[in-house]
Coordinates of C-alpha atoms and ligand atoms in Angstrom, one line a residue:
Chain A
M86 CA 233.2 140.2 78.8
P87 CA 232.8 137.5 81.3
V88 CA 233.2 138.4 85.0
I89 CA 234.7 135.1 86.0
E90 CA 237.0 133.2 83.7
I91 CA 238.4 129.9 84.8
A92 CA 240.9 127.8 82.6
G93 CA 242.4 124.4 83.6
L94 CA 242.2 125.0 87.2
R95 CA 243.7 122.4 89.4
K96 CA 244.2 122.1 93.1
R97 CA 245.5 119.3 95.2
Y98 CA 245.7 118.8 99.1
G99 CA 248.4 116.2 99.5
K100 CA 247.0 113.2 97.9
I101 CA 243.5 114.5 97.2
E102 CA 242.9 116.3 94.1
A103 CA 240.0 118.5 94.8
L104 CA 239.9 120.3 91.4
R105 CA 240.9 118.3 88.3
G106 CA 240.9 120.9 85.4
V107 CA 238.0 123.2 85.7
D108 CA 237.1 125.5 82.9
F109 CA 234.2 127.8 83.4
S110 CA 233.1 131.3 82.6
V111 CA 230.3 133.6 84.1
E112 CA 228.7 136.6 82.5
K113 CA 227.7 139.7 84.4
G114 CA 224.6 140.2 86.4
A115 CA 222.7 137.0 87.2
I116 CA 222.5 134.0 89.7
Y117 CA 224.9 131.3 89.0
G118 CA 224.5 128.1 90.9
L119 CA 227.5 125.8 91.6
V120 CA 225.8 122.4 92.3
G121 CA 227.5 119.3 93.5
P122 CA 227.6 116.7 96.2
N123 CA 229.7 117.1 99.5
G124 CA 233.4 116.8 98.5
A125 CA 232.9 117.8 94.9
G126 CA 235.3 120.8 95.3
K127 CA 232.7 123.7 95.6
S128 CA 234.4 125.3 98.6
T129 CA 237.9 124.8 97.0
L130 CA 236.7 126.6 93.8
I131 CA 235.2 129.5 95.6
K132 CA 238.2 129.9 97.9
A133 CA 240.3 130.1 94.7
L134 CA 237.9 132.7 93.3
V135 CA 238.3 135.0 96.4
G136 CA 242.1 134.5 96.5
S137 CA 242.4 132.7 99.8
L138 CA 243.7 129.6 98.2
C139 CA 246.6 129.3 95.7
P140 CA 245.7 126.8 92.8
N141 CA 248.5 124.3 91.7
A142 CA 247.7 125.1 87.9
G143 CA 245.3 127.0 85.7
T144 CA 244.3 130.6 85.5
I145 CA 241.5 132.5 87.3
R146 CA 240.4 136.0 86.3
V147 CA 237.6 137.8 88.3
F148 CA 236.7 141.2 86.7
N149 CA 239.8 140.5 84.6
L150 CA 241.9 140.5 87.8
D151 CA 244.0 137.7 89.3
P152 CA 242.6 136.8 92.7
I153 CA 246.1 136.5 94.3
H154 CA 248.3 139.1 92.5
D155 CA 245.6 141.7 92.3
R156 CA 243.9 140.9 95.5
W157 CA 243.9 144.4 96.9
S158 CA 242.0 145.8 94.1
L159 CA 239.8 142.7 93.8
R160 CA 238.7 142.5 97.4
K161 CA 236.7 145.8 97.3
R162 CA 234.6 144.5 94.6
I163 CA 233.6 141.0 95.9
G164 CA 231.8 139.8 99.0
Y165 CA 232.5 136.4 100.3
M166 CA 230.3 134.3 102.7
P167 CA 232.3 131.2 103.7
Q168 CA 230.6 127.8 104.2
S169 CA 231.2 128.0 108.1
A170 CA 229.6 130.9 109.9
A171 CA 232.9 132.7 110.3
L172 CA 231.6 135.2 113.0
Y173 CA 232.9 136.3 116.4
E174 CA 230.6 134.6 118.7
D175 CA 231.1 137.0 121.6
L176 CA 230.4 140.0 119.6
S177 CA 226.9 141.1 118.6
A178 CA 225.5 140.9 115.1
R179 CA 226.0 144.7 114.6
E180 CA 229.6 144.5 115.9
N181 CA 230.4 141.6 113.5
I182 CA 228.9 143.4 110.5
A183 CA 230.5 146.7 111.5
F184 CA 234.0 145.2 111.8
F185 CA 233.9 143.9 108.2
G186 CA 232.4 147.2 107.1
R187 CA 235.2 149.1 108.6
A188 CA 237.7 146.7 107.0
H189 CA 236.4 148.1 103.6
H190 CA 236.3 151.7 104.9
T191 CA 232.6 151.7 104.2
L192 CA 231.2 155.2 104.0
Q193 CA 228.3 156.1 106.3
L194 CA 228.7 152.8 108.0
N195 CA 226.0 153.4 110.6
K196 CA 223.3 154.1 108.0
K197 CA 224.4 151.2 106.0
L198 CA 224.3 149.0 109.1
D199 CA 220.6 150.0 109.8
E200 CA 219.8 149.2 106.2
I201 CA 221.4 145.9 106.0
L202 CA 220.1 144.8 109.4
D203 CA 216.6 145.7 108.0
F204 CA 217.2 143.7 104.9
T205 CA 218.3 140.6 106.6
E206 CA 215.6 140.9 109.3
L207 CA 218.0 141.0 112.1
R208 CA 217.0 144.4 113.6
D209 CA 215.5 143.1 116.7
R210 CA 218.5 141.0 117.7
A211 CA 221.2 143.3 116.4
N212 CA 222.7 143.9 119.8
D213 CA 222.7 140.4 121.1
P214 CA 225.9 138.3 121.0
V215 CA 225.9 135.9 118.0
H216 CA 226.5 132.8 120.2
T217 CA 222.8 133.2 121.2
F218 CA 221.6 133.0 117.5
S219 CA 220.1 130.0 115.8
G220 CA 221.9 128.5 112.7
G221 CA 219.7 130.4 110.2
M222 CA 220.2 133.8 112.0
K223 CA 224.1 133.2 111.8
K224 CA 223.8 132.7 108.2
R225 CA 222.0 136.0 107.8
V226 CA 224.6 137.8 109.9
S227 CA 227.2 136.1 107.8
L228 CA 225.4 137.1 104.5
A229 CA 225.2 140.7 106.0
C230 CA 229.0 140.7 106.6
A231 CA 229.6 140.0 103.0
L232 CA 227.2 142.6 101.7
I233 CA 228.1 145.5 103.8
H234 CA 230.5 147.2 101.3
D235 CA 228.1 146.8 98.4
P236 CA 230.2 144.4 96.3
E237 CA 229.7 143.9 92.6
M238 CA 229.8 140.1 93.1
L239 CA 228.8 137.9 95.9
L240 CA 230.4 134.5 96.4
L241 CA 228.2 132.4 98.7
D242 CA 229.4 129.1 99.9
E243 CA 226.2 126.8 100.7
P244 CA 224.3 129.9 102.1
T245 CA 221.1 127.6 102.5
A246 CA 222.6 124.5 103.9
A247 CA 221.0 123.4 107.1
V248 CA 218.4 126.3 106.9
D249 CA 214.7 125.6 107.4
P250 CA 212.5 125.8 104.2
H251 CA 210.9 129.1 105.2
L252 CA 214.2 130.9 105.5
K253 CA 215.5 129.1 102.5
A254 CA 212.7 130.5 100.5
R255 CA 213.3 134.0 101.9
S256 CA 217.0 133.7 101.2
W257 CA 216.3 133.1 97.5
D258 CA 214.0 136.2 97.6
F259 CA 217.1 138.1 98.8
F260 CA 219.3 136.7 96.2
R261 CA 216.8 137.6 93.5
E262 CA 216.5 141.1 94.7
M263 CA 220.3 141.5 94.9
A264 CA 220.6 140.1 91.4
G265 CA 218.0 142.7 90.4
R266 CA 220.2 145.5 91.7
G267 CA 222.8 144.3 89.1
M268 CA 224.9 142.2 91.4
T269 CA 226.4 138.9 90.1
L270 CA 225.9 136.0 92.6
F271 CA 227.8 132.8 92.6
I272 CA 226.1 130.3 95.0
S273 CA 227.1 126.9 95.8
T274 CA 224.8 124.2 97.0
H275 CA 224.5 120.5 97.5
L276 CA 220.7 120.6 97.2
M277 CA 220.0 119.8 93.5
D278 CA 216.6 121.3 93.5
E279 CA 218.0 124.7 94.3
A280 CA 219.5 124.7 90.8
L281 CA 216.1 125.4 89.5
L282 CA 216.2 128.8 91.1
C283 CA 219.4 129.8 89.4
D284 CA 219.8 131.5 85.9
S285 CA 222.6 129.2 85.0
V286 CA 223.9 126.1 86.7
A287 CA 227.4 124.6 86.7
I288 CA 227.5 120.9 88.0
L289 CA 230.7 119.9 89.8
R290 CA 231.5 116.3 90.4
R291 CA 234.9 115.0 92.0
G292 CA 236.7 118.2 90.9
Q293 CA 235.4 118.5 87.3
M294 CA 232.7 120.4 85.7
I295 CA 230.3 118.0 84.1
A296 CA 227.7 120.4 82.7
V297 CA 227.1 124.2 82.4
D298 CA 223.6 125.1 81.3
T299 CA 220.3 126.9 82.2
P300 CA 218.2 124.7 84.6
Q301 CA 215.5 124.4 81.9
H302 CA 218.0 122.9 79.5
I303 CA 219.3 120.5 82.3
L304 CA 215.8 119.5 83.0
Q305 CA 215.2 118.7 79.4
R306 CA 218.1 116.3 79.5
G307 CA 215.7 114.2 81.6
K308 CA 212.7 112.2 80.3
T309 CA 209.1 112.5 81.1
R310 CA 206.9 109.5 81.4
V311 CA 203.3 110.1 80.5
V312 CA 200.9 107.4 81.9
V313 CA 197.5 107.4 80.3
Q314 CA 194.6 105.2 81.7
Q315 CA 191.7 104.3 79.4
G316 CA 189.3 102.0 81.0
T317 CA 191.4 99.3 82.6
Q318 CA 194.2 99.8 80.2
K319 CA 197.3 101.8 81.4
Q320 CA 199.8 103.0 78.8
T321 CA 203.2 104.5 79.7
T322 CA 205.1 106.5 77.0
Q323 CA 208.4 108.2 77.4
I324 CA 208.8 111.5 75.8
A325 CA 211.3 114.5 75.9
S326 CA 210.8 116.7 78.9
T327 CA 209.6 119.7 76.9
P328 CA 206.1 121.3 76.7
E329 CA 205.9 120.8 73.1
A330 CA 206.6 117.1 73.3
L331 CA 203.8 116.8 75.9
A332 CA 201.2 118.6 73.5
N333 CA 202.4 116.6 70.7
H334 CA 201.9 113.4 72.7
L335 CA 198.5 114.4 73.8
H336 CA 197.2 115.1 70.2
Q337 CA 196.6 111.5 69.6
Y338 CA 194.0 111.6 72.6
G339 CA 192.2 114.3 71.0
L340 CA 193.9 117.5 72.3
S341 CA 193.1 120.2 70.0
P342 CA 195.7 120.4 67.1
D343 CA 196.3 124.2 67.6
V344 CA 197.6 123.6 71.2
Q345 CA 201.4 123.7 70.8
A346 CA 202.6 123.3 74.3
V347 CA 201.4 121.9 77.6
A348 CA 203.2 122.4 80.8
L349 CA 202.2 121.2 84.3
Q350 CA 203.3 123.5 87.0
Q351 CA 202.8 121.7 90.2
D352 CA 203.7 123.0 93.6
S353 CA 206.6 121.2 95.1
L354 CA 206.0 119.4 98.4
E355 CA 208.1 121.8 100.2
S356 CA 206.1 124.9 99.0
I357 CA 202.9 123.2 99.9
I358 CA 204.1 122.3 103.3
L359 CA 205.4 125.9 103.7
S360 CA 202.1 127.5 102.8
L361 CA 200.3 125.1 105.4
V362 CA 202.7 126.1 108.0
N363 CA 202.3 129.8 107.1
K364 CA 198.4 129.4 107.3
Q365 CA 198.6 127.8 110.6
E366 CA 200.7 130.7 111.9
E367 CA 198.3 133.2 110.7
K368 CA 195.6 131.5 112.6
L369 CA 197.6 131.6 115.8
Chain B
M44 CA 247.6 151.9 109.9
T45 CA 243.7 152.4 110.2
H46 CA 243.5 148.6 109.7
T47 CA 245.8 147.9 112.6
I48 CA 243.6 150.0 114.9
I49 CA 240.4 148.5 113.7
V50 CA 241.9 145.1 114.5
A51 CA 243.2 146.2 117.8
Q52 CA 239.8 147.8 118.8
K53 CA 238.1 144.4 117.9
V54 CA 240.6 142.4 120.0
V55 CA 240.0 144.5 123.1
H56 CA 236.2 144.4 122.5
Q57 CA 236.3 140.5 122.2
L58 CA 238.6 140.1 125.3
R59 CA 236.2 142.2 127.4
R60 CA 233.4 139.9 126.4
D61 CA 235.3 136.6 126.7
K62 CA 234.8 134.9 130.0
R63 CA 238.0 132.9 129.6
F64 CA 239.8 136.2 129.6
L65 CA 238.6 137.1 133.0
A66 CA 239.1 133.7 134.4
L67 CA 242.7 133.3 133.1
S68 CA 243.9 136.7 133.7
I69 CA 242.5 137.7 137.1
V70 CA 240.9 134.8 138.9
A71 CA 243.2 131.9 138.0
P72 CA 246.4 133.8 139.1
L73 CA 244.7 134.9 142.3
I74 CA 243.7 131.4 143.2
I75 CA 247.1 130.0 142.5
I76 CA 249.1 132.7 144.4
F77 CA 246.7 132.0 147.3
F78 CA 247.5 128.3 147.3
L79 CA 251.1 129.3 147.0
K80 CA 250.6 131.2 150.3
L81 CA 249.1 128.3 152.0
F82 CA 252.1 126.3 150.8
F83 CA 254.8 128.7 151.9
D84 CA 253.1 129.3 155.4
T85 CA 253.9 125.6 156.1
M86 CA 257.6 126.2 155.6
A87 CA 260.0 126.7 158.5
D88 CA 260.7 130.3 159.6
G89 CA 263.5 131.9 157.7
F90 CA 262.3 130.4 154.3
P91 CA 263.1 133.1 151.7
V92 CA 259.6 133.7 150.5
E93 CA 260.5 136.8 148.5
R94 CA 262.9 134.8 146.5
Y95 CA 260.0 132.8 145.0
V96 CA 256.8 135.0 145.2
V97 CA 257.4 137.6 142.5
P98 CA 259.1 135.1 140.0
I99 CA 256.2 132.8 140.4
A100 CA 253.8 135.6 139.7
G101 CA 255.9 136.5 136.6
F102 CA 255.7 132.8 135.5
L103 CA 251.9 132.8 135.9
V104 CA 251.6 135.9 133.6
Y105 CA 253.9 134.2 131.2
F106 CA 251.9 131.1 131.0
F107 CA 248.3 132.7 131.0
A108 CA 249.2 135.4 128.4
F109 CA 250.6 132.7 126.2
L110 CA 247.5 130.5 126.5
L111 CA 244.9 133.2 126.0
C112 CA 246.7 134.8 123.1
A113 CA 247.3 131.5 121.2
M114 CA 243.7 130.2 121.8
V115 CA 242.0 133.4 120.7
L116 CA 244.2 133.6 117.5
V117 CA 243.8 129.9 116.7
Q118 CA 240.1 130.1 117.1
E119 CA 240.3 133.0 114.7
R120 CA 241.6 130.5 112.2
S121 CA 239.4 127.5 113.0
Q122 CA 236.2 129.5 112.9
G123 CA 237.0 131.0 109.6
T124 CA 237.2 134.6 110.7
L125 CA 240.9 134.9 109.7
E126 CA 240.1 134.0 106.2
R127 CA 237.3 136.3 106.2
M128 CA 239.6 139.1 107.4
F129 CA 242.0 138.5 104.6
V130 CA 239.3 138.5 102.0
S131 CA 237.9 141.7 103.5
G132 CA 241.2 143.4 102.7
F133 CA 243.2 143.2 105.9
H134 CA 246.9 142.8 105.4
K135 CA 248.6 140.2 107.5
R136 CA 250.9 142.9 108.8
S137 CA 247.8 144.9 110.2
I138 CA 246.4 141.7 111.7
I139 CA 249.5 140.9 113.7
S140 CA 250.1 144.5 114.8
G141 CA 246.5 144.8 115.6
Y142 CA 246.8 141.8 117.9
V143 CA 250.0 143.0 119.3
I144 CA 248.5 146.4 120.3
G145 CA 245.3 144.9 121.6
Y146 CA 247.3 142.3 123.7
L147 CA 249.6 144.9 125.0
G148 CA 246.8 146.1 127.0
L149 CA 246.1 142.6 128.2
A150 CA 249.8 142.0 129.1
T151 CA 249.8 145.2 131.1
L152 CA 246.6 144.4 133.0
Q153 CA 247.8 140.8 133.6
A154 CA 251.2 141.9 134.9
A155 CA 249.6 144.5 137.2
V156 CA 247.1 142.1 138.6
A157 CA 249.4 139.2 139.3
L158 CA 252.1 141.4 140.9
G159 CA 249.5 143.3 142.8
E160 CA 247.9 140.0 144.1
A161 CA 251.3 138.6 145.1
L162 CA 252.3 141.7 147.0
L163 CA 249.0 141.9 148.8
L164 CA 248.6 138.3 149.7
F165 CA 252.1 138.1 151.0
H166 CA 252.2 141.4 152.7
L167 CA 255.3 142.3 150.9
D168 CA 255.9 146.0 151.3
Y169 CA 258.3 147.3 148.7
S170 CA 258.8 150.9 147.9
A171 CA 256.9 152.3 144.9
Q172 CA 260.2 152.4 143.0
T173 CA 260.8 148.8 143.7
I174 CA 257.3 147.8 142.7
L175 CA 257.6 149.6 139.4
S176 CA 261.0 147.9 138.9
L177 CA 259.4 144.6 139.4
F178 CA 256.4 145.4 137.2
L179 CA 258.6 146.2 134.1
P180 CA 260.3 142.7 133.7
I181 CA 256.9 140.9 134.2
W182 CA 255.5 143.2 131.7
L183 CA 258.2 142.6 129.1
L184 CA 257.8 138.9 129.9
A185 CA 254.1 139.2 129.3
I186 CA 254.8 140.8 125.9
D187 CA 257.1 138.0 124.9
S188 CA 254.5 135.6 125.9
V189 CA 252.0 137.2 123.7
M190 CA 254.3 137.1 120.8
L191 CA 255.1 133.4 121.5
G192 CA 251.2 132.9 121.5
I193 CA 251.0 134.7 118.1
L194 CA 253.7 132.6 116.7
V195 CA 252.4 129.3 117.9
S196 CA 249.0 130.2 116.6
T197 CA 250.4 130.3 113.1
F198 CA 251.3 126.7 113.3
A199 CA 248.2 125.3 115.2
R200 CA 245.1 124.4 113.2
S201 CA 242.8 123.8 116.1
E202 CA 242.7 124.9 119.7
A203 CA 243.8 121.5 120.9
Q204 CA 247.0 121.8 119.0
V205 CA 248.0 124.6 121.2
F206 CA 248.5 122.3 124.2
P207 CA 251.6 120.4 122.9
F208 CA 253.4 123.7 122.9
I209 CA 253.0 124.0 126.7
P210 CA 255.4 121.2 127.7
L211 CA 257.6 122.3 124.9
F212 CA 257.9 126.0 125.7
I213 CA 256.4 126.7 129.2
L214 CA 256.9 123.9 131.6
P215 CA 260.7 123.2 131.1
S216 CA 261.3 126.9 132.0
I217 CA 260.1 126.2 135.6
F218 CA 263.2 124.1 136.3
L219 CA 265.7 125.4 133.9
S220 CA 265.2 129.1 134.0
G221 CA 266.1 129.9 137.7
L222 CA 262.4 129.8 139.1
L223 CA 262.9 127.1 141.5
I224 CA 266.6 126.5 141.4
D225 CA 269.3 128.9 140.6
N226 CA 271.0 128.1 137.3
D227 CA 274.5 127.8 138.7
R228 CA 273.5 124.7 140.6
L229 CA 272.4 122.9 137.4
P230 CA 274.7 121.0 135.0
V231 CA 276.2 123.2 132.4
W232 CA 274.1 121.9 129.5
A233 CA 270.9 122.4 131.5
D234 CA 272.0 125.9 132.4
W235 CA 272.4 126.7 128.8
L236 CA 269.1 125.1 127.9
G237 CA 267.5 127.3 130.4
H238 CA 268.9 130.4 128.7
I239 CA 266.6 129.7 125.7
F240 CA 263.6 130.8 127.5
P241 CA 262.8 134.5 128.0
V242 CA 261.7 133.8 131.6
Y243 CA 265.4 133.3 132.5
Y244 CA 266.2 136.9 131.9
A245 CA 263.0 138.2 133.5
F246 CA 263.7 136.1 136.5
D247 CA 267.3 137.4 136.7
I248 CA 266.1 141.0 136.9
I249 CA 263.4 140.2 139.5
K250 CA 265.9 138.3 141.7
G251 CA 268.4 141.0 141.3
I252 CA 265.8 143.6 142.6
V253 CA 264.2 141.5 145.5
L254 CA 267.5 139.9 146.7
R255 CA 270.2 142.4 146.0
G256 CA 268.3 145.6 146.0
E257 CA 269.1 146.4 142.4
M258 CA 266.8 148.5 140.2
F259 CA 265.4 147.6 136.7
V260 CA 267.8 150.0 135.0
D261 CA 270.8 148.0 136.4
H262 CA 269.8 145.2 133.9
W263 CA 270.3 146.6 130.6
S264 CA 271.5 143.6 129.0
N265 CA 268.6 141.5 130.2
I266 CA 266.1 144.1 129.1
A267 CA 267.6 144.2 125.7
I268 CA 267.3 140.5 125.4
L269 CA 263.7 140.6 126.5
V270 CA 262.9 143.2 124.0
G271 CA 265.0 141.3 121.3
Y272 CA 262.8 138.2 121.9
A273 CA 259.7 140.1 121.3
L274 CA 261.0 141.4 118.0
V275 CA 262.5 138.1 116.8
L276 CA 259.1 136.3 117.7
L277 CA 257.1 139.0 115.9
F278 CA 259.4 138.7 112.8
L279 CA 258.9 134.9 112.9
A280 CA 255.1 135.2 113.3
S281 CA 254.8 137.5 110.3
A282 CA 256.9 135.2 108.3
T283 CA 254.8 132.1 109.2
L284 CA 251.3 133.5 109.1
K285 CA 249.9 132.5 105.7
D286 CA 247.3 134.6 104.1
V287 CA 246.9 132.2 101.1
E288 CA 246.6 128.4 101.6
Ligands
ADP59 N1 242.3 121.7 103.7 C1 242.1 120.6 103.2 N2 243.0 119.6 103.4 C2 242.9 118.3 102.8 N3 241.8 118.1 102.0 C3 241.0 119.0 101.8 C4 241.0 120.3 102.4 N4 239.9 121.0 102.0 C5 239.2 120.1 101.1 N5 239.7 118.9 101.1 C6 239.2 117.8 100.3 O1 239.1 118.3 99.0 C7 237.8 117.7 98.4 C8 237.0 118.9 98.1 O2 236.6 119.6 99.2 P1 235.5 120.8 99.2 O3 236.0 121.8 98.2 O4 235.4 121.3 100.5 O5 234.2 120.1 98.7 P2 232.7 120.7 98.8 O6 232.7 122.2 99.2 O7 232.1 120.5 97.5 O8 232.1 119.9 99.8 C9 237.2 116.8 99.5 O9 237.7 115.5 99.2 C10 238.0 117.3 100.8 O10 238.0 116.3 101.7
MG60 MG1 231.9 123.0 100.9

């Protein structure tokens, strides 16, 4: 039974049609990426899922509930992190998180607060007003507010936008850990490379879903170019982006016939720079 | 019910941290009443200062309570916390009533501060009973103003959009509701227009008390109208606040 089922979803704001017939479904317990450029309709889709926006047409079921008609039963089970920080700037991190915790009548709130402040690494600054925080810290407070009541599903709207690479990597560690605890995460991003970190990716473009697949399958839709240099001669061949195709291609150059798959797993530039930064920090 | 209290606690908490709150509810009325004193001191002897002082203090409360309440609530929408409150399971009824309760404290404080400042600066020595009688219409006016602020905030999408409501709701009442000129000297249509604003009824009570030695209780119909305003504005605000876009 899918936890999210969307059919024929449409939403227009005046003349602008933000969602133009979206069909989509999500199974339980994994990380789903909603990828698309700015203005694709990601926020609109997430708002419709949490019931803060009424669609013009189509049906939405979240845990088999309607986000608007069954909102009182649904809201206990979902956590929502809006795209903007959506925090009280004059209140401290702890007070912000506690306010939303109380809204859900969270039991043992103080214990939960300590846990969540540790988890999001905010313990040291917990009692400072949020307006003194950096953008990345605000994102973590905002995430904590969405997590405080132990929801079964988290809907995060661009949680890693405008966050530095280190924190971005940490955030994805958080998301993996939460998915490991059986939570379903629905994460929007305009950063295409983050799609690789999801278990399944939905690509939204101008209000329409253009692909739903695993990131591996999406990568395979691309082509790999193999450039081989022998002496002064350079030969470029285009092959499918699979480890099997690469092995197959290399057999003609004498790769042992029993090698079935060859994959190159190069560090990304980002991860290389990150490790340089970390090394530098260890030295200091 | 508990949700209402959670919202009210948050509102009070937030106000205590907000510098605009301190500035608008204590410092600004004090400065303006002080300037008023400088102005009235230049008037010829026999100028009826009492006729103006307390109504002006009431007007300041009306103005600042409106501004503060509307701005804080609009900010709640523009920064996204209103949406977050709804998704966290707050009913719009609890949000509005939480704000009303939280701001009731604010209205009480603002009314007490403005009246106290006016009495002190102008050396008006009224009996305790008269002071209480003066406090009550200002307090009711502050509550109406809070309700007006809540209502306006359901229309305004950004803080800047609160400002057009000032010339619409607040400024005309200076001239039309008996603050500077008694309404019987206005053309009939202007007199009627002045009756739209809740300040008219509060000023009527205040002038009765300071000029004719009446008491708060002598003004049941005005009191009923001020309370009615609060209820109607509250009803309108709950009807216009949207929890789903
Ligand atoms: N409240 C709104 N009023 C009018 N247009 C809107 C509103 N919200 C979003 N839009 C428009 O709808 C489209 C999709 O917006 P959005 O869902 O925010 O996209 P994304 O989150 O993918 O950047 C955009 O063209 C945007 O300008
Ligand atoms: Mg968006």
